[in-house]
Amino acid sequence: MAEQPQPISPLKNFFAGGFGGVCLVFVGHPLDTIKVRLQTQPKPQPGQAPLYSGTFDCFRKTLVGEGVRGLYRGMAAPIVGVTPMFAVCFFGFGLGKRLQQRNPDDVLTYPQLFAAGMLSGVFTTVIMAPGERIKCLLQIQAATGETKYSGSLDCAKQLYREAGIRGVYRGTVLTLMRDVPASGMYFMTYEWLKNILTPEGKSVSDLSVPRILFAGGLAGIFNWAVAIPPDVLKSRFQTAPAGKYPNGFRDVLRELIREEGVASLYKGFTAVMIRAFPANAACFLGFEVAMKFLNWVAPGL
């Protein structure tokens, strides 16, 4: 395994991760909108065509009906939440690595990197769950033709007024089920690819931009390969009327499999995979650029 940059600084990870998250949202939000609309579209009545026949049909209808702004619907919530969320995510990963080192020169194994990534998923859920709930509700309301929420803040206020903090954090368990294993896969894959792509005798920190983009993009693919089924359940649960699924994700899972089959757990797969590579490539490139900047301006941080 190639040598890892030392020492690990969770604080630098925090700031660099925040910048990387902003890069991810700007690149990936349009396809995230498509993904959520595909995952939450109503089941068509007998003899009727579905609202969207697939990823490209959803993209075309959104663009024609709402313009480019429709593709960025609900972006305020993830932009507000993504900087601290990715900051905490990368901080959790850095902390997870640091906690497993007996001394600063230890090189972690891939299972240890996976465990550190899982810790980052736990850290981010507090921020991620309400942001995802608001984002999904705003993304689907334009497709249904009903304008219940005027924006992210209004959505948060209405959710709190209707059901308190539990209404805002609805879907937290499913967010954990999605993000903990997926984050472990995410970071482990990225570190693995960086090590593979590092030429013999060179440092991982000297990787070229194309190699960072490739490693980050592929890490995003692996992340979503793990995350899609619980993400489908989460989107459906978070956008359902109150009381529809009294037993939580188990009711959602039973309904989806009974009515639409196992394949329904991979709704939005094409949109997710098209988005995953460029969005996560941008995220890790932003992270690495910010980390180099921090190492230059604050080497002792």
Coordinates of C-alpha atoms in Angstrom, one line a residue:
M1 CA 0.0 0.0 0.0
A2 CA 1.3 3.5 -0.9
E3 CA 2.3 5.7 2.0
Q4 CA -0.5 7.9 3.3
P5 CA 0.1 11.6 4.0
Q6 CA 0.9 12.1 7.6
P7 CA -0.1 13.4 10.1
I8 CA -3.8 13.2 9.8
S9 CA -5.6 16.4 10.8
P10 CA -9.3 16.1 11.4
L11 CA -9.6 19.9 11.6
K12 CA -8.1 20.4 8.1
N13 CA -10.4 17.7 6.9
F14 CA -13.3 19.7 8.3
F15 CA -12.6 22.9 6.3
A16 CA -11.5 21.1 3.1
G17 CA -14.5 18.8 3.3
G18 CA -16.8 21.7 3.4
F19 CA -15.4 23.2 0.3
G20 CA -15.5 19.8 -1.5
G21 CA -19.2 19.5 -0.6
V22 CA -20.1 22.8 -2.2
C23 CA -18.4 21.7 -5.3
L24 CA -20.4 18.5 -5.3
V25 CA -23.8 20.2 -5.0
F26 CA -23.2 22.6 -7.9
V27 CA -22.2 19.8 -10.2
G28 CA -24.6 17.1 -9.0
H29 CA -27.9 18.8 -7.9
P30 CA -29.7 18.7 -11.3
L31 CA -29.5 14.9 -11.5
D32 CA -30.3 14.6 -7.8
T33 CA -33.6 16.4 -8.7
I34 CA -34.2 13.9 -11.5
K35 CA -33.4 11.0 -9.1
V36 CA -35.9 12.1 -6.4
R37 CA -38.7 12.7 -8.9
L38 CA -38.2 9.3 -10.4
Q39 CA -38.1 7.6 -7.0
T40 CA -41.3 9.4 -5.7
Q41 CA -43.5 9.5 -8.8
P42 CA -46.9 8.0 -8.2
K43 CA -47.8 4.6 -9.4
P44 CA -49.8 5.0 -12.7
Q45 CA -53.4 3.9 -12.9
P46 CA -54.1 0.8 -15.1
G47 CA -53.9 1.8 -18.7
Q48 CA -52.1 5.0 -18.0
A49 CA -48.4 5.8 -18.8
P50 CA -46.1 6.7 -15.9
L51 CA -45.4 10.4 -15.3
Y52 CA -41.8 9.8 -16.4
S53 CA -40.7 6.9 -18.6
G54 CA -37.1 7.2 -17.5
T55 CA -34.2 9.5 -16.6
F56 CA -34.0 11.3 -19.9
D57 CA -37.8 11.8 -20.1
C58 CA -37.8 13.3 -16.6
F59 CA -34.9 15.5 -17.5
R60 CA -36.7 16.7 -20.7
K61 CA -40.0 17.3 -19.0
T62 CA -38.4 19.2 -16.2
L63 CA -36.4 21.4 -18.5
V64 CA -39.3 22.1 -20.8
G65 CA -41.8 22.7 -18.0
E66 CA -39.6 24.6 -15.5
G67 CA -36.5 25.6 -17.3
V68 CA -33.0 25.3 -15.9
R69 CA -34.2 26.6 -12.5
G70 CA -36.4 23.5 -12.2
L71 CA -33.2 21.3 -12.2
Y72 CA -31.9 23.3 -9.3
R73 CA -35.2 23.2 -7.4
G74 CA -34.6 22.8 -3.6
M75 CA -30.8 23.5 -3.9
A76 CA -30.9 26.1 -1.1
A77 CA -31.3 23.4 1.6
P78 CA -28.4 21.2 0.5
I79 CA -26.2 24.3 -0.1
V80 CA -26.9 25.5 3.4
G81 CA -26.5 22.0 4.9
V82 CA -23.8 20.6 2.6
T83 CA -20.9 22.8 3.8
P84 CA -21.2 21.8 7.4
M85 CA -22.4 18.3 6.5
F86 CA -19.4 17.5 4.3
A87 CA -17.1 19.3 6.7
V88 CA -18.4 17.0 9.5
C89 CA -18.2 14.0 7.1
F90 CA -14.5 14.5 6.3
F91 CA -13.8 15.5 9.9
G92 CA -15.4 12.2 11.0
F93 CA -13.3 10.3 8.5
G94 CA -10.1 12.0 9.7
L95 CA -11.1 11.4 13.3
G96 CA -11.9 7.8 12.5
K97 CA -8.5 7.3 11.0
R98 CA -6.7 9.1 13.8
L99 CA -8.5 7.0 16.5
Q100 CA -7.2 3.8 14.9
Q101 CA -3.6 4.9 14.8
R102 CA -1.3 3.8 17.6
N103 CA 1.2 6.3 16.5
P104 CA 1.2 9.0 13.7
D105 CA 3.2 6.9 11.3
D106 CA 0.8 4.0 11.2
V107 CA -0.6 3.2 7.7
L108 CA -4.2 2.0 8.0
T109 CA -5.5 -1.1 6.4
Y110 CA -8.6 -1.0 4.1
P111 CA -11.0 -2.4 6.7
Q112 CA -9.8 0.3 9.1
L113 CA -10.4 2.9 6.4
F114 CA -13.9 1.4 5.9
A115 CA -14.6 1.7 9.6
A116 CA -13.4 5.3 9.6
G117 CA -15.7 6.1 6.7
M118 CA -18.6 4.5 8.6
L119 CA -18.0 6.8 11.5
S120 CA -18.3 9.8 9.1
G121 CA -21.7 8.5 8.1
V122 CA -22.9 8.6 11.7
F123 CA -21.5 12.1 12.2
T124 CA -23.4 13.6 9.2
T125 CA -26.8 12.2 9.8
V126 CA -27.8 15.0 12.3
I127 CA -27.3 17.5 9.5
M128 CA -28.2 15.3 6.6
A129 CA -31.7 14.0 7.7
P130 CA -33.6 17.3 7.9
G131 CA -31.8 18.7 4.8
E132 CA -32.8 15.6 2.8
R133 CA -36.4 15.8 4.0
I134 CA -36.7 19.5 2.9
K135 CA -34.9 18.9 -0.4
C136 CA -37.1 16.0 -1.4
L137 CA -40.3 17.8 -0.5
L138 CA -39.3 20.8 -2.6
Q139 CA -38.2 18.7 -5.5
I140 CA -41.4 16.8 -5.9
Q141 CA -43.9 19.6 -5.3
A142 CA -43.2 21.2 -8.6
A143 CA -43.9 17.9 -10.4
T144 CA -47.3 17.5 -8.5
G145 CA -48.4 21.0 -9.4
E146 CA -49.0 21.9 -5.7
T147 CA -47.1 24.7 -4.2
K148 CA -47.3 24.1 -0.5
Y149 CA -43.8 25.5 0.4
S150 CA -42.4 28.8 -0.8
G151 CA -38.8 27.7 -0.1
S152 CA -36.5 25.8 2.2
L153 CA -37.1 28.0 5.3
D154 CA -40.9 27.9 4.8
C155 CA -40.8 24.1 4.4
A156 CA -38.8 23.7 7.7
K157 CA -41.2 26.0 9.6
Q158 CA -44.3 24.2 8.3
L159 CA -42.8 20.8 9.2
Y160 CA -41.9 21.9 12.7
R161 CA -45.4 23.5 13.1
E162 CA -47.1 20.3 12.0
A163 CA -45.1 17.7 13.9
G164 CA -42.3 19.3 15.9
I165 CA -38.7 18.3 15.6
R166 CA -39.8 14.7 14.8
G167 CA -41.4 16.0 11.6
V168 CA -38.2 17.8 10.5
Y169 CA -36.0 14.7 11.3
R170 CA -38.4 12.1 9.7
G171 CA -36.4 9.5 7.9
T172 CA -33.3 9.7 10.2
V173 CA -33.1 5.9 10.7
L174 CA -33.2 5.4 6.9
T175 CA -30.6 8.1 6.4
L176 CA -28.3 6.2 8.8
M177 CA -29.0 2.9 7.0
R178 CA -28.0 4.6 3.8
D179 CA -25.0 6.7 4.8
V180 CA -23.1 4.5 7.3
P181 CA -22.2 1.6 5.0
A182 CA -22.1 3.8 1.9
S183 CA -19.7 6.2 3.5
G184 CA -17.4 3.4 4.5
M185 CA -17.4 2.2 0.9
Y186 CA -16.9 5.8 -0.3
F187 CA -13.8 6.6 1.6
M188 CA -12.2 3.2 1.4
T189 CA -12.6 3.1 -2.4
Y190 CA -11.2 6.6 -2.8
E191 CA -8.1 5.8 -0.6
W192 CA -7.7 2.4 -2.4
L193 CA -7.8 4.0 -5.9
K194 CA -5.4 6.8 -4.8
N195 CA -2.9 4.2 -3.7
I196 CA -3.3 2.2 -6.9
L197 CA -2.9 5.3 -9.1
T198 CA 0.2 6.6 -7.2
P199 CA 3.3 5.9 -9.2
E200 CA 6.1 3.9 -7.5
G201 CA 8.2 6.1 -5.4
K202 CA 5.8 9.0 -5.4
S203 CA 3.6 10.4 -2.7
V204 CA -0.2 10.1 -2.7
S205 CA -0.4 13.9 -2.2
D206 CA 1.3 14.4 -5.6
L207 CA -1.5 12.8 -7.7
S208 CA -2.4 14.7 -10.8
V209 CA -5.8 16.3 -11.3
P210 CA -7.1 13.7 -13.8
R211 CA -6.2 10.9 -11.4
I212 CA -7.9 12.6 -8.4
L213 CA -11.0 13.1 -10.6
F214 CA -11.0 9.5 -11.6
A215 CA -10.6 8.2 -8.0
G216 CA -13.2 10.6 -6.7
G217 CA -15.7 9.8 -9.4
L218 CA -15.3 6.0 -9.1
A219 CA -15.6 6.3 -5.3
G220 CA -19.0 8.0 -5.9
I221 CA -20.1 5.1 -8.1
F222 CA -19.2 2.6 -5.4
N223 CA -20.9 4.7 -2.7
W224 CA -24.2 4.9 -4.6
A225 CA -24.1 1.2 -5.5
V226 CA -24.4 0.6 -1.8
A227 CA -26.7 3.5 -1.0
I228 CA -29.5 3.3 -3.7
P229 CA -31.9 0.8 -2.1
P230 CA -32.1 2.6 1.3
D231 CA -32.1 6.0 -0.5
V232 CA -35.3 4.9 -2.5
L233 CA -36.9 3.9 0.8
K234 CA -35.8 7.2 2.4
S235 CA -37.1 9.4 -0.4
R236 CA -40.5 7.6 -0.4
F237 CA -40.8 7.7 3.4
Q238 CA -39.8 11.3 3.7
T239 CA -42.3 12.6 1.1
A240 CA -45.3 10.4 2.1
P241 CA -48.2 11.9 4.0
A242 CA -48.0 11.7 7.8
G243 CA -49.3 8.3 9.1
K244 CA -49.1 6.5 5.7
Y245 CA -46.2 4.2 6.9
P246 CA -46.8 3.7 10.7
N247 CA -44.1 1.0 10.9
G248 CA -41.5 3.1 9.1
F249 CA -39.2 1.7 6.4
R250 CA -40.6 -1.8 6.8
D251 CA -44.0 -0.6 5.5
V252 CA -42.3 1.2 2.6
L253 CA -40.3 -1.8 1.7
R254 CA -43.3 -4.1 1.8
E255 CA -45.4 -1.8 -0.3
L256 CA -42.7 -1.3 -3.0
I257 CA -41.9 -4.9 -3.4
R258 CA -45.6 -6.0 -3.4
E259 CA -46.6 -3.4 -5.9
E260 CA -43.5 -2.8 -8.1
G261 CA -41.1 -5.6 -7.4
V262 CA -37.5 -5.7 -6.2
A263 CA -36.4 -3.6 -9.2
S264 CA -38.2 -0.6 -7.6
L265 CA -35.4 -0.4 -5.0
Y266 CA -33.2 0.7 -7.8
K267 CA -35.4 3.5 -9.1
G268 CA -33.4 6.5 -10.3
F269 CA -30.3 4.2 -10.8
T270 CA -29.4 5.8 -14.2
A271 CA -29.7 9.3 -12.8
V272 CA -27.7 8.5 -9.7
M273 CA -24.9 6.9 -11.7
I274 CA -24.7 9.6 -14.2
R275 CA -24.5 12.1 -11.4
A276 CA -22.2 10.2 -9.1
F277 CA -19.1 10.3 -11.1
P278 CA -18.8 14.1 -12.0
A279 CA -20.3 15.2 -8.6
N280 CA -17.9 13.2 -6.5
A281 CA -15.0 13.8 -8.8
A282 CA -15.6 17.6 -8.2
C283 CA -16.0 16.9 -4.4
F284 CA -12.7 15.2 -4.0
L285 CA -10.9 17.6 -6.3
G286 CA -12.2 20.5 -4.2
F287 CA -11.2 18.7 -1.0
E288 CA -7.7 18.0 -2.2
V289 CA -7.2 21.6 -3.5
A290 CA -8.5 23.0 -0.2
M291 CA -6.3 20.6 1.7
K292 CA -3.2 21.7 -0.2
F293 CA -4.1 25.3 0.5
L294 CA -4.5 24.7 4.2
N295 CA -1.2 22.8 4.4
W296 CA 0.4 25.8 2.8
V297 CA -1.2 28.6 4.9
A298 CA -1.5 26.6 8.2
P299 CA 1.0 23.7 8.2
G300 CA 0.6 23.3 12.0
L301 CA -3.2 23.2 12.1

